[in-house]
mmCIF file of C-alpha atoms in Angstrom:
data_model
loop_
_atom_site.group_PDB
_atom_site.id
_atom_site.type_symbol
_atom_site.label_atom_id
_atom_site.label_comp_id
_atom_site.label_asym_id
_atom_site.label_seq_id
_atom_site.Cartn_x
_atom_site.Cartn_y
_atom_site.Cartn_z
ATOM 1 C CA ARG A 1 3.028 -7.001 -30.605
ATOM 2 C CA SER A 2 -0.623 -6.053 -29.069
ATOM 3 C CA LYS A 3 -1.206 -2.445 -29.397
ATOM 4 C CA MET A 4 -3.559 -2.966 -25.698
ATOM 5 C CA ALA A 5 -2.123 -1.855 -22.825
ATOM 6 C CA PHE A 6 -1.366 -5.537 -20.354
ATOM 7 C CA ALA A 7 -2.512 -5.013 -16.582
ATOM 8 C CA ALA A 8 1.107 -5.518 -15.135
ATOM 9 C CA PHE A 9 2.671 -2.647 -17.863
ATOM 10 C CA SER A 10 6.114 -2.981 -15.552
ATOM 11 C CA SER A 11 7.114 0.662 -16.016
ATOM 12 C CA VAL A 12 5.406 3.679 -18.073
ATOM 13 C CA VAL A 13 6.622 5.002 -21.072
ATOM 14 C CA ALA A 14 7.369 8.446 -21.459
ATOM 15 C CA VAL A 15 5.645 10.349 -23.181
ATOM 16 C CA VAL A 16 8.706 12.023 -24.368
ATOM 17 C CA ALA A 17 7.561 13.945 -28.289
ATOM 18 C CA VAL A 18 10.025 13.546 -30.948
ATOM 19 C CA LEU A 19 11.532 17.151 -30.791
ATOM 20 C CA ALA A 20 13.554 20.040 -32.826
ATOM 21 C CA CYS A 21 17.129 19.988 -31.184
ATOM 22 C CA GLY A 22 16.856 22.443 -27.941
ATOM 23 C CA VAL A 23 13.318 22.329 -27.481
ATOM 24 C CA ALA A 24 11.961 19.971 -24.485
ATOM 25 C CA ALA A 25 9.649 17.912 -23.238
ATOM 26 C CA ARG A 26 6.562 19.134 -21.688
ATOM 27 C CA PRO A 27 6.747 16.854 -19.178
ATOM 28 C CA ARG A 28 3.285 13.859 -18.239
ATOM 29 C CA PRO A 29 0.700 15.096 -16.067
ATOM 30 C CA ALA A 30 -0.356 12.979 -12.878
ATOM 31 C CA PRO A 31 -2.646 10.367 -14.079
ATOM 32 C CA THR A 32 -5.924 11.231 -14.385
ATOM 33 C CA ASN A 33 -7.283 7.683 -12.870
ATOM 34 C CA PRO A 34 -7.176 6.873 -9.009
ATOM 35 C CA GLU A 35 -5.703 3.649 -10.030
ATOM 36 C CA ALA A 36 -3.121 4.023 -11.961
ATOM 37 C CA PRO A 37 0.340 4.268 -9.342
ATOM 38 C CA LEU A 38 2.312 7.174 -9.773
ATOM 39 C CA TYR A 39 5.437 5.234 -8.768
ATOM 40 C CA ILE A 40 6.177 3.022 -11.020
ATOM 41 C CA ARG A 41 8.648 0.196 -10.459
ATOM 42 C CA THR A 42 12.473 0.776 -12.012
ATOM 43 C CA PRO A 43 15.422 -2.131 -11.384
ATOM 44 C CA GLY A 44 16.428 1.309 -9.715
ATOM 45 C CA GLY A 45 13.447 1.671 -7.051
ATOM 46 C CA LEU A 46 10.193 2.960 -7.660
ATOM 47 C CA VAL A 47 10.211 6.608 -9.277
ATOM 48 C CA TRP A 48 7.833 8.687 -9.126
ATOM 49 C CA HIS A 49 5.713 8.690 -12.746
ATOM 50 C CA GLU A 50 7.073 11.896 -14.535
ATOM 51 C CA CYS A 51 10.939 10.784 -13.436
ATOM 52 C CA VAL A 52 10.633 7.287 -15.738
ATOM 53 C CA HIS A 53 11.407 7.277 -19.728
ATOM 54 C CA GLU A 54 11.590 4.851 -22.243
ATOM 55 C CA VAL A 55 13.937 5.308 -25.422
ATOM 56 C CA PRO A 56 14.541 3.292 -28.769
ATOM 57 C CA SER A 57 17.342 0.596 -28.636
ATOM 58 C CA GLY A 58 20.440 2.319 -29.656
ATOM 59 C CA THR A 59 19.877 5.866 -27.974
ATOM 60 C CA HIS A 60 22.518 7.999 -27.133
ATOM 61 C CA LEU A 61 21.951 10.013 -24.418
ATOM 62 C CA THR A 62 23.647 12.964 -23.605
ATOM 63 C CA ALA A 63 23.499 14.911 -20.541
ATOM 64 C CA THR A 64 22.931 18.899 -19.913
ATOM 65 C CA PRO A 65 23.589 19.648 -16.544
ATOM 66 C CA TRP A 66 23.606 23.077 -17.788
ATOM 67 C CA ASP A 67 19.505 22.840 -17.895
ATOM 68 C CA LYS A 68 17.255 23.463 -15.745
ATOM 69 C CA GLU A 69 14.366 22.646 -18.136
ATOM 70 C CA VAL A 70 16.397 18.884 -19.771
ATOM 71 C CA ALA A 71 17.807 16.533 -18.317
ATOM 72 C CA PHE A 72 19.192 14.797 -21.664
ATOM 73 C CA VAL A 73 19.477 15.150 -25.264
ATOM 74 C CA ALA A 74 18.421 11.915 -26.760
ATOM 75 C CA THR A 75 19.660 11.002 -29.953
ATOM 76 C CA ALA A 76 18.072 7.815 -31.704
ATOM 77 C CA GLN A 77 19.893 5.833 -33.920
ATOM 78 C CA ASP A 78 17.430 7.851 -37.461
ATOM 79 C CA SER A 79 19.498 10.681 -36.031
ATOM 80 C CA LYS A 80 15.895 12.497 -34.671
ATOM 81 C CA ARG A 81 16.795 13.473 -31.331
ATOM 82 C CA MET A 82 14.429 13.987 -28.603
ATOM 83 C CA ALA A 83 14.451 15.512 -24.567
ATOM 84 C CA ILE A 84 13.573 14.551 -21.818
ATOM 85 C CA PRO A 85 13.130 16.241 -19.059
ATOM 86 C CA ARG A 86 14.620 17.151 -15.932
ATOM 87 C CA CYS A 87 13.232 14.328 -12.271
ATOM 88 C CA THR A 88 11.803 17.008 -10.242
ATOM 89 C CA PRO A 89 10.548 16.627 -6.848
ATOM 90 C CA PRO A 90 6.440 16.561 -7.350
ATOM 91 C CA VAL A 91 4.195 18.003 -4.805
ATOM 92 C CA GLY A 92 1.243 16.590 -3.171
ATOM 93 C CA PRO A 93 -2.022 17.751 -2.456
ATOM 94 C CA ASP A 94 -0.698 18.934 0.620
ATOM 95 C CA GLY A 95 0.981 20.944 -0.876
ATOM 96 C CA ASN A 96 4.590 18.765 0.996
ATOM 97 C CA THR A 97 7.259 18.026 -1.563
ATOM 98 C CA LEU A 98 7.059 14.220 -2.197
ATOM 99 C CA PRO A 99 10.306 11.610 -2.901
ATOM 100 C CA VAL A 100 10.978 11.223 -6.115
ATOM 101 C CA PHE A 101 12.178 7.899 -5.310
ATOM 102 C CA LEU A 102 9.513 5.891 -2.881
ATOM 103 C CA ASP A 103 11.460 4.062 0.090
ATOM 104 C CA LYS A 104 7.784 2.732 2.239
ATOM 105 C CA PRO A 105 5.843 1.145 -0.971
ATOM 106 C CA HIS A 106 2.779 0.311 0.507
ATOM 107 C CA LEU A 107 2.335 4.497 1.300
ATOM 108 C CA GLN A 108 2.227 4.353 -2.887
ATOM 109 C CA SER A 109 -1.519 4.004 -4.548
ATOM 110 C CA THR A 110 -1.757 1.261 -7.090
ATOM 111 C CA SER A 111 -2.871 -0.072 -9.619
ATOM 112 C CA LYS A 112 -5.164 -3.448 -9.240
ATOM 113 C CA ARG A 113 -3.741 -6.881 -8.201
ATOM 114 C CA LEU A 114 -2.575 -8.550 -11.374
ATOM 115 C CA ALA A 115 -2.938 -12.467 -10.014
ATOM 116 C CA SER A 116 -5.891 -14.004 -7.638
ATOM 117 C CA PRO A 117 -5.685 -13.964 -4.392
ATOM 118 C CA VAL A 118 -2.396 -15.897 -3.326
ATOM 119 C CA SER A 119 -0.604 -16.582 -0.066
ATOM 120 C CA ALA A 120 0.119 -12.903 1.607
ATOM 121 C CA LEU A 121 3.595 -11.655 2.220
ATOM 122 C CA PRO A 122 4.160 -7.666 4.349
ATOM 123 C CA SER A 123 1.945 -4.888 1.721
ATOM 124 C CA ASP A 124 6.298 -3.872 1.019
ATOM 125 C CA TYR A 125 7.127 -6.414 0.334
ATOM 126 C CA ASN A 126 9.660 -4.939 -2.530
ATOM 127 C CA GLY A 127 13.529 -3.590 -3.662
ATOM 128 C CA TRP A 128 16.494 -5.444 -3.583
ATOM 129 C CA LEU A 129 16.303 -9.151 -2.233
ATOM 130 C CA ALA A 130 19.284 -11.014 -2.924
ATOM 131 C CA TYR A 131 22.421 -9.100 -4.671
ATOM 132 C CA THR A 132 26.049 -9.408 -3.927
ATOM 133 C CA ALA A 133 28.125 -6.484 -3.908
ATOM 134 C CA PHE A 134 31.873 -5.941 -4.968
ATOM 135 C CA ASN A 135 34.525 -2.054 -5.343
ATOM 136 C CA ILE A 136 37.137 -1.149 -5.549
ATOM 137 C CA SER A 137 38.844 2.370 -4.590
ATOM 138 C CA SER A 138 39.604 3.990 -8.227
ATOM 139 C CA THR A 139 36.513 2.652 -10.858
ATOM 140 C CA PHE A 140 35.794 -0.194 -13.189
ATOM 141 C CA ASP A 141 35.873 0.324 -17.536
ATOM 142 C CA SER A 142 33.541 -2.547 -17.479
ATOM 143 C CA PHE A 143 31.563 -5.653 -16.583
ATOM 144 C CA LEU A 144 30.281 -8.166 -18.398
ATOM 145 C CA GLY A 145 28.607 -11.177 -17.789
ATOM 146 C CA LYS A 146 25.821 -13.732 -18.811
ATOM 147 C CA PHE A 147 22.920 -14.459 -16.622
ATOM 148 C CA SER A 148 19.865 -17.128 -17.460
ATOM 149 C CA VAL A 149 16.097 -16.721 -18.190
ATOM 150 C CA PRO A 150 13.965 -19.270 -15.391
ATOM 151 C CA ASP A 151 11.428 -20.678 -16.453
ATOM 152 C CA THR A 152 7.728 -18.491 -16.295
ATOM 153 C CA PRO A 153 6.203 -18.015 -12.221
ATOM 154 C CA GLU A 154 2.888 -20.069 -11.552
ATOM 155 C CA ARG A 155 1.707 -16.782 -10.919
ATOM 156 C CA VAL A 156 2.834 -12.881 -12.352
ATOM 157 C CA ALA A 157 3.800 -10.527 -9.394
ATOM 158 C CA GLN A 158 4.518 -6.734 -10.156
ATOM 159 C CA VAL A 159 7.528 -6.951 -11.816
ATOM 160 C CA VAL A 160 10.807 -9.059 -10.708
ATOM 161 C CA TYR A 161 14.480 -8.029 -12.205
ATOM 162 C CA ILE A 162 17.241 -9.363 -11.947
ATOM 163 C CA PHE A 163 20.691 -7.753 -13.351
ATOM 164 C CA THR A 164 24.257 -6.141 -13.826
ATOM 165 C CA GLY A 165 24.520 -3.541 -12.421
ATOM 166 C CA LEU A 166 27.301 -0.831 -11.719
ATOM 167 C CA GLN A 167 26.804 2.197 -9.268
ATOM 168 C CA ASN A 168 29.156 5.638 -8.083
ATOM 169 C CA PHE A 169 28.137 5.377 -4.742
ATOM 170 C CA ASP A 170 26.367 2.304 -2.312
ATOM 171 C CA TRP A 171 23.472 3.304 -2.671
ATOM 172 C CA VAL A 172 20.153 0.745 -2.273
ATOM 173 C CA PRO A 173 16.636 1.977 -3.155
ATOM 174 C CA LYS A 174 14.233 0.932 0.230
ATOM 175 C CA VAL A 175 17.295 -0.007 2.290
ATOM 176 C CA ASP A 176 18.782 3.641 1.959
ATOM 177 C CA PRO A 177 17.252 6.956 1.934
ATOM 178 C CA GLU A 178 16.668 8.661 -1.296
ATOM 179 C CA SER A 179 18.149 11.390 1.041
ATOM 180 C CA LYS A 180 21.619 9.832 1.424
ATOM 181 C CA GLY A 181 20.828 9.113 -2.653
ATOM 182 C CA ALA A 182 21.953 12.433 -3.984
ATOM 183 C CA GLY A 183 24.033 12.253 -6.746
ATOM 184 C CA PHE A 184 24.183 8.572 -6.976
ATOM 185 C CA ASP A 185 22.741 6.755 -10.795
ATOM 186 C CA ILE A 186 22.791 2.906 -11.753
ATOM 187 C CA ILE A 187 24.459 1.327 -15.472
ATOM 188 C CA GLN A 188 22.723 -1.648 -16.206
ATOM 189 C CA PRO A 189 21.460 -4.710 -18.293
ATOM 190 C CA VAL A 190 18.357 -5.555 -16.858
ATOM 191 C CA LEU A 191 16.122 -9.463 -16.614
ATOM 192 C CA GLN A 192 11.963 -8.637 -15.892
ATOM 193 C CA TYR A 193 9.027 -10.422 -15.621
ATOM 194 C CA PRO A 194 6.860 -9.302 -17.561
ATOM 195 C CA GLY A 195 7.237 -8.456 -19.566
ATOM 196 C CA ASN A 196 5.796 -4.903 -21.300
ATOM 197 C CA PHE A 197 2.821 -6.337 -23.001
ATOM 198 C CA GLY A 198 2.539 -10.017 -21.633
ATOM 199 C CA HIS A 199 3.750 -13.362 -19.709
ATOM 200 C CA TYR A 200 7.735 -14.390 -20.944
ATOM 201 C CA TRP A 201 10.183 -12.901 -19.592
ATOM 202 C CA SER A 202 12.031 -9.722 -21.481
ATOM 203 C CA VAL A 203 15.682 -7.216 -21.634
ATOM 204 C CA LYS A 204 16.113 -3.775 -21.456
ATOM 205 C CA SER A 205 19.192 -1.540 -20.759
ATOM 206 C CA TRP A 206 18.087 1.252 -18.358
ATOM 207 C CA TYR A 207 20.756 4.216 -16.820
ATOM 208 C CA VAL A 208 18.376 5.068 -13.285
ATOM 209 C CA THR A 209 19.942 8.986 -11.014
ATOM 210 C CA ILE A 210 17.540 10.558 -8.811
ATOM 211 C CA ASP A 211 17.526 14.259 -10.072
ATOM 212 C CA ALA A 212 17.883 12.906 -14.219
ATOM 213 C CA GLY A 213 15.350 10.432 -13.135
ATOM 214 C CA ALA A 214 15.234 6.411 -14.743
ATOM 215 C CA VAL A 215 16.261 6.074 -19.199
ATOM 216 C CA ALA A 216 15.471 2.352 -20.009
ATOM 217 C CA SER A 217 15.689 0.883 -23.956
ATOM 218 C CA ASN A 218 13.109 -0.339 -25.237
ATOM 219 C CA GLU A 219 12.873 -4.755 -24.178
ATOM 220 C CA GLU A 220 13.204 -7.915 -26.340
ATOM 221 C CA ARG A 221 11.711 -10.689 -25.622
ATOM 222 C CA LEU A 222 13.000 -14.016 -24.946
ATOM 223 C CA GLU A 223 12.284 -16.880 -23.485
ATOM 224 C CA VAL A 224 12.815 -19.786 -20.929
ATOM 225 C CA GLY A 225 16.577 -20.964 -20.906
ATOM 226 C CA ASP A 226 17.681 -18.532 -23.067
ATOM 227 C CA VAL A 227 20.687 -16.731 -21.624
ATOM 228 C CA VAL A 228 21.758 -12.559 -21.083
ATOM 229 C CA PHE A 229 24.676 -11.829 -22.427
ATOM 230 C CA GLY A 230 25.215 -8.174 -19.297
ATOM 231 C CA ASN A 231 27.487 -5.676 -21.665
ATOM 232 C CA MET A 232 28.310 -2.215 -19.606
ATOM 233 C CA THR A 233 31.550 -0.860 -21.119
ATOM 234 C CA ARG A 234 33.449 2.699 -21.106
ATOM 235 C CA THR A 235 33.895 3.957 -24.507
ATOM 236 C CA GLY A 236 35.179 7.508 -23.069
ATOM 237 C CA ALA A 237 35.793 9.528 -19.455
ATOM 238 C CA GLU A 238 32.257 10.082 -18.639
ATOM 239 C CA SER A 239 30.140 8.064 -21.377
ATOM 240 C CA TRP A 240 29.407 3.690 -21.200
ATOM 241 C CA PHE A 241 28.030 1.347 -23.658
ATOM 242 C CA VAL A 242 25.255 -0.022 -21.644
ATOM 243 C CA GLY A 243 23.903 -3.431 -23.474
ATOM 244 C CA SER A 244 20.949 -6.226 -22.822
ATOM 245 C CA SER A 245 20.816 -9.286 -25.683
ATOM 246 C CA ALA A 246 20.440 -12.904 -26.453
ATOM 247 C CA VAL A 247 24.083 -14.969 -26.732
ATOM 248 C CA SER A 248 22.410 -17.361 -28.588
ATOM 249 C CA LYS A 249 20.043 -14.798 -30.206
ATOM 250 C CA PRO A 250 22.334 -11.402 -31.186
ATOM 251 C CA GLU A 251 19.680 -9.499 -33.316
ATOM 252 C CA LYS A 252 17.559 -9.748 -29.781
ATOM 253 C CA GLN A 253 19.701 -7.173 -28.471
ATOM 254 C CA THR A 254 18.979 -3.645 -26.559
ATOM 255 C CA THR A 255 21.293 -0.543 -25.708
ATOM 256 C CA ILE A 256 21.893 2.330 -25.034
ATOM 257 C CA THR A 257 25.010 4.144 -24.744
ATOM 258 C CA VAL A 258 25.162 6.850 -22.022
ATOM 259 C CA ASP A 259 27.048 10.834 -21.516
ATOM 260 C CA HIS A 260 27.064 12.492 -17.973
ATOM 261 C CA PRO A 261 29.989 13.640 -15.827
ATOM 262 C CA ARG A 262 29.055 11.536 -12.605
ATOM 263 C CA LEU A 263 29.555 8.206 -15.015
ATOM 264 C CA GLN A 264 33.326 9.351 -14.664
ATOM 265 C CA ASN A 265 33.284 7.033 -11.382
ATOM 266 C CA GLN A 266 31.123 3.321 -10.840
ATOM 267 C CA PRO A 267 33.189 1.667 -8.536
ATOM 268 C CA TRP A 268 30.770 -0.520 -7.376
ATOM 269 C CA ALA A 269 29.465 -4.285 -9.379
ATOM 270 C CA TYR A 270 26.544 -5.987 -7.848
ATOM 271 C CA ASN A 271 24.742 -9.585 -8.820
ATOM 272 C CA VAL A 272 20.402 -8.871 -8.353
ATOM 273 C CA LEU A 273 17.228 -10.202 -7.519
ATOM 274 C CA GLU A 274 15.411 -6.789 -7.001
ATOM 275 C CA ALA A 275 10.855 -7.890 -7.101
ATOM 276 C CA TYR A 276 8.199 -5.939 -6.709
ATOM 277 C CA GLY A 277 3.734 -6.668 -5.912
ATOM 278 C CA VAL A 278 5.406 -9.876 -4.931
ATOM 279 C CA GLU A 279 2.280 -11.131 -2.769
ATOM 280 C CA GLY A 280 3.534 -15.087 -2.054
ATOM 281 C CA CYS A 281 6.643 -16.985 -3.360
ATOM 282 C CA SER A 282 4.471 -18.611 -6.467
ATOM 283 C CA GLN A 283 5.242 -15.822 -7.847
ATOM 284 C CA TYR A 284 8.992 -16.708 -8.237
ATOM 285 C CA PRO A 285 10.631 -18.572 -10.188
ATOM 286 C CA MET A 286 11.215 -22.443 -8.768
ATOM 287 C CA LYS A 287 14.604 -22.349 -10.938
ATOM 288 C CA ASP A 288 17.976 -21.084 -10.936
ATOM 289 C CA CYS A 289 19.458 -18.384 -12.091
ATOM 290 C CA LEU A 290 22.610 -18.977 -13.113
ATOM 291 C CA PHE A 291 25.262 -15.847 -13.471
ATOM 292 C CA THR A 292 28.615 -16.575 -14.876
ATOM 293 C CA ASP A 293 31.560 -15.253 -16.766
ATOM 294 C CA LEU A 294 31.680 -12.619 -14.668
ATOM 295 C CA SER A 295 34.258 -10.113 -15.676
ATOM 296 C CA LEU A 296 35.273 -6.967 -14.673
ATOM 297 C CA THR A 297 38.029 -4.482 -15.620
ATOM 298 C CA THR A 298 39.920 -0.803 -14.460
ATOM 299 C CA GLY A 299 42.902 0.447 -15.816
ATOM 300 C CA GLY A 300 42.624 -1.153 -19.022
ATOM 301 C CA ALA A 301 43.275 -4.655 -16.722
ATOM 302 C CA THR A 302 41.456 -7.761 -16.224
ATOM 303 C CA VAL A 303 40.341 -7.549 -12.225
ATOM 304 C CA PRO A 304 42.161 -10.309 -11.355
ATOM 305 C CA ALA A 305 39.589 -13.238 -9.489
ATOM 306 C CA SER A 306 41.881 -13.475 -6.198
ATOM 307 C CA GLN A 307 40.956 -9.984 -5.534
ATOM 308 C CA VAL A 308 37.518 -9.967 -5.822
ATOM 309 C CA ASN A 309 35.619 -10.366 -2.937
ATOM 310 C CA TRP A 310 31.811 -10.850 -3.523
ATOM 311 C CA ARG A 311 30.170 -10.310 -0.492
ATOM 312 C CA VAL A 312 26.624 -11.397 0.055
ATOM 313 C CA ASN A 313 24.039 -9.333 0.916
ATOM 314 C CA PRO A 314 25.579 -6.653 3.476
ATOM 315 C CA LYS A 315 22.494 -4.563 3.453
ATOM 316 C CA PRO A 316 20.099 -7.064 4.119
ATOM 317 C CA ASN A 317 16.354 -7.286 3.203
ATOM 318 C CA PRO A 318 15.176 -8.477 6.987
ATOM 319 C CA ASP A 319 11.877 -10.138 5.159
ATOM 320 C CA LEU A 320 13.338 -12.643 3.242
ATOM 321 C CA GLU A 321 10.191 -14.932 3.480
ATOM 322 C CA CYS A 322 10.333 -17.249 0.326
ATOM 323 C CA GLY A 323 13.787 -18.287 1.106
ATOM 324 C CA GLU A 324 15.011 -15.673 -1.613
ATOM 325 C CA SER A 325 19.405 -16.560 -1.847
ATOM 326 C CA ILE A 326 22.656 -15.499 -3.538
ATOM 327 C CA VAL A 327 25.785 -17.903 -3.567
ATOM 328 C CA VAL A 328 29.062 -16.983 -4.435
ATOM 329 C CA ASN A 329 30.822 -20.182 -6.428
ATOM 330 C CA SER A 330 33.866 -18.316 -7.395
ATOM 331 C CA ALA A 331 34.646 -14.407 -8.575
ATOM 332 C CA SER A 332 32.519 -15.068 -11.675
ATOM 333 C CA ALA A 333 30.032 -16.634 -11.089
ATOM 334 C CA VAL A 334 27.150 -16.565 -8.686
ATOM 335 C CA THR A 335 23.766 -18.083 -8.329
ATOM 336 C CA ILE A 336 20.617 -16.755 -7.234
ATOM 337 C CA SER A 337 18.004 -19.073 -5.870
ATOM 338 C CA PHE A 338 14.185 -17.509 -5.953
ATOM 339 C CA GLN A 339 12.680 -20.590 -3.380
ATOM 340 C CA LYS A 340 13.191 -22.128 -0.712
#
């Protein structure tokens, strides 16, 4: 891979140094480049740049709610330990507190545009643009499913995300204000375009909160036509495995496991198209993304198909100018379309 940062780098790798046990990482300073983004695009929304971190695949994240400085101790597969700093609300030049999650994306400081001029869409054309939701009264114990890698868009948006996900309550970035997101979390295997270093699709496994920030595994590059297997499986009362892999290429896998008290209950399931910096419909794929073999379990048993009720866009984005849509084909299959 190139060592040069690609202009369309869609998530910032955290400066979480490898540390000895018990030593906290120093928060990353604000960008000195006036064109550097202060808010980073994540599949959980636009997050303050100091609160976004990337860890090696296979890392185990252990929450440290008693520590005022450290949110997680991250243990890599080689047993090296890293401290991920707690996400604290930023303070602006005027002394006022800024949001951790940005619900007005057009107010952010953005990087240079990543593509040639195209037909303009609204400056805040961001967020969950098509999705399904399903919830139960108790908690899910696993969510497995596959989703296809569509064609490469003609032009490059800042980032397009496609994922399955589980949340502890129903909070949708941009639609719901940050004030309603206290205690929120989402685990998610995520397909994204572009990748970190070029015009290709890749997968990462994410855990996103407001107070602890967003943590992702390193990416695995995929090809058009590949099928992603997303795996979210409970491994303990407060522990989950999150995996993203290519069905036909088992070596193409990137994973994290997470221990956090709020992971006791994950009763909300989603299939989502999310995007940021879409300036025109040519920055979307032309072909559909097919979600198949979707399977949810609770209490040690598979949720019967007759009880699965995927609701389409329950909190709709008001301006779907490219005709983004999602269709429920069955309890185990949905289709996302990007174009009219």
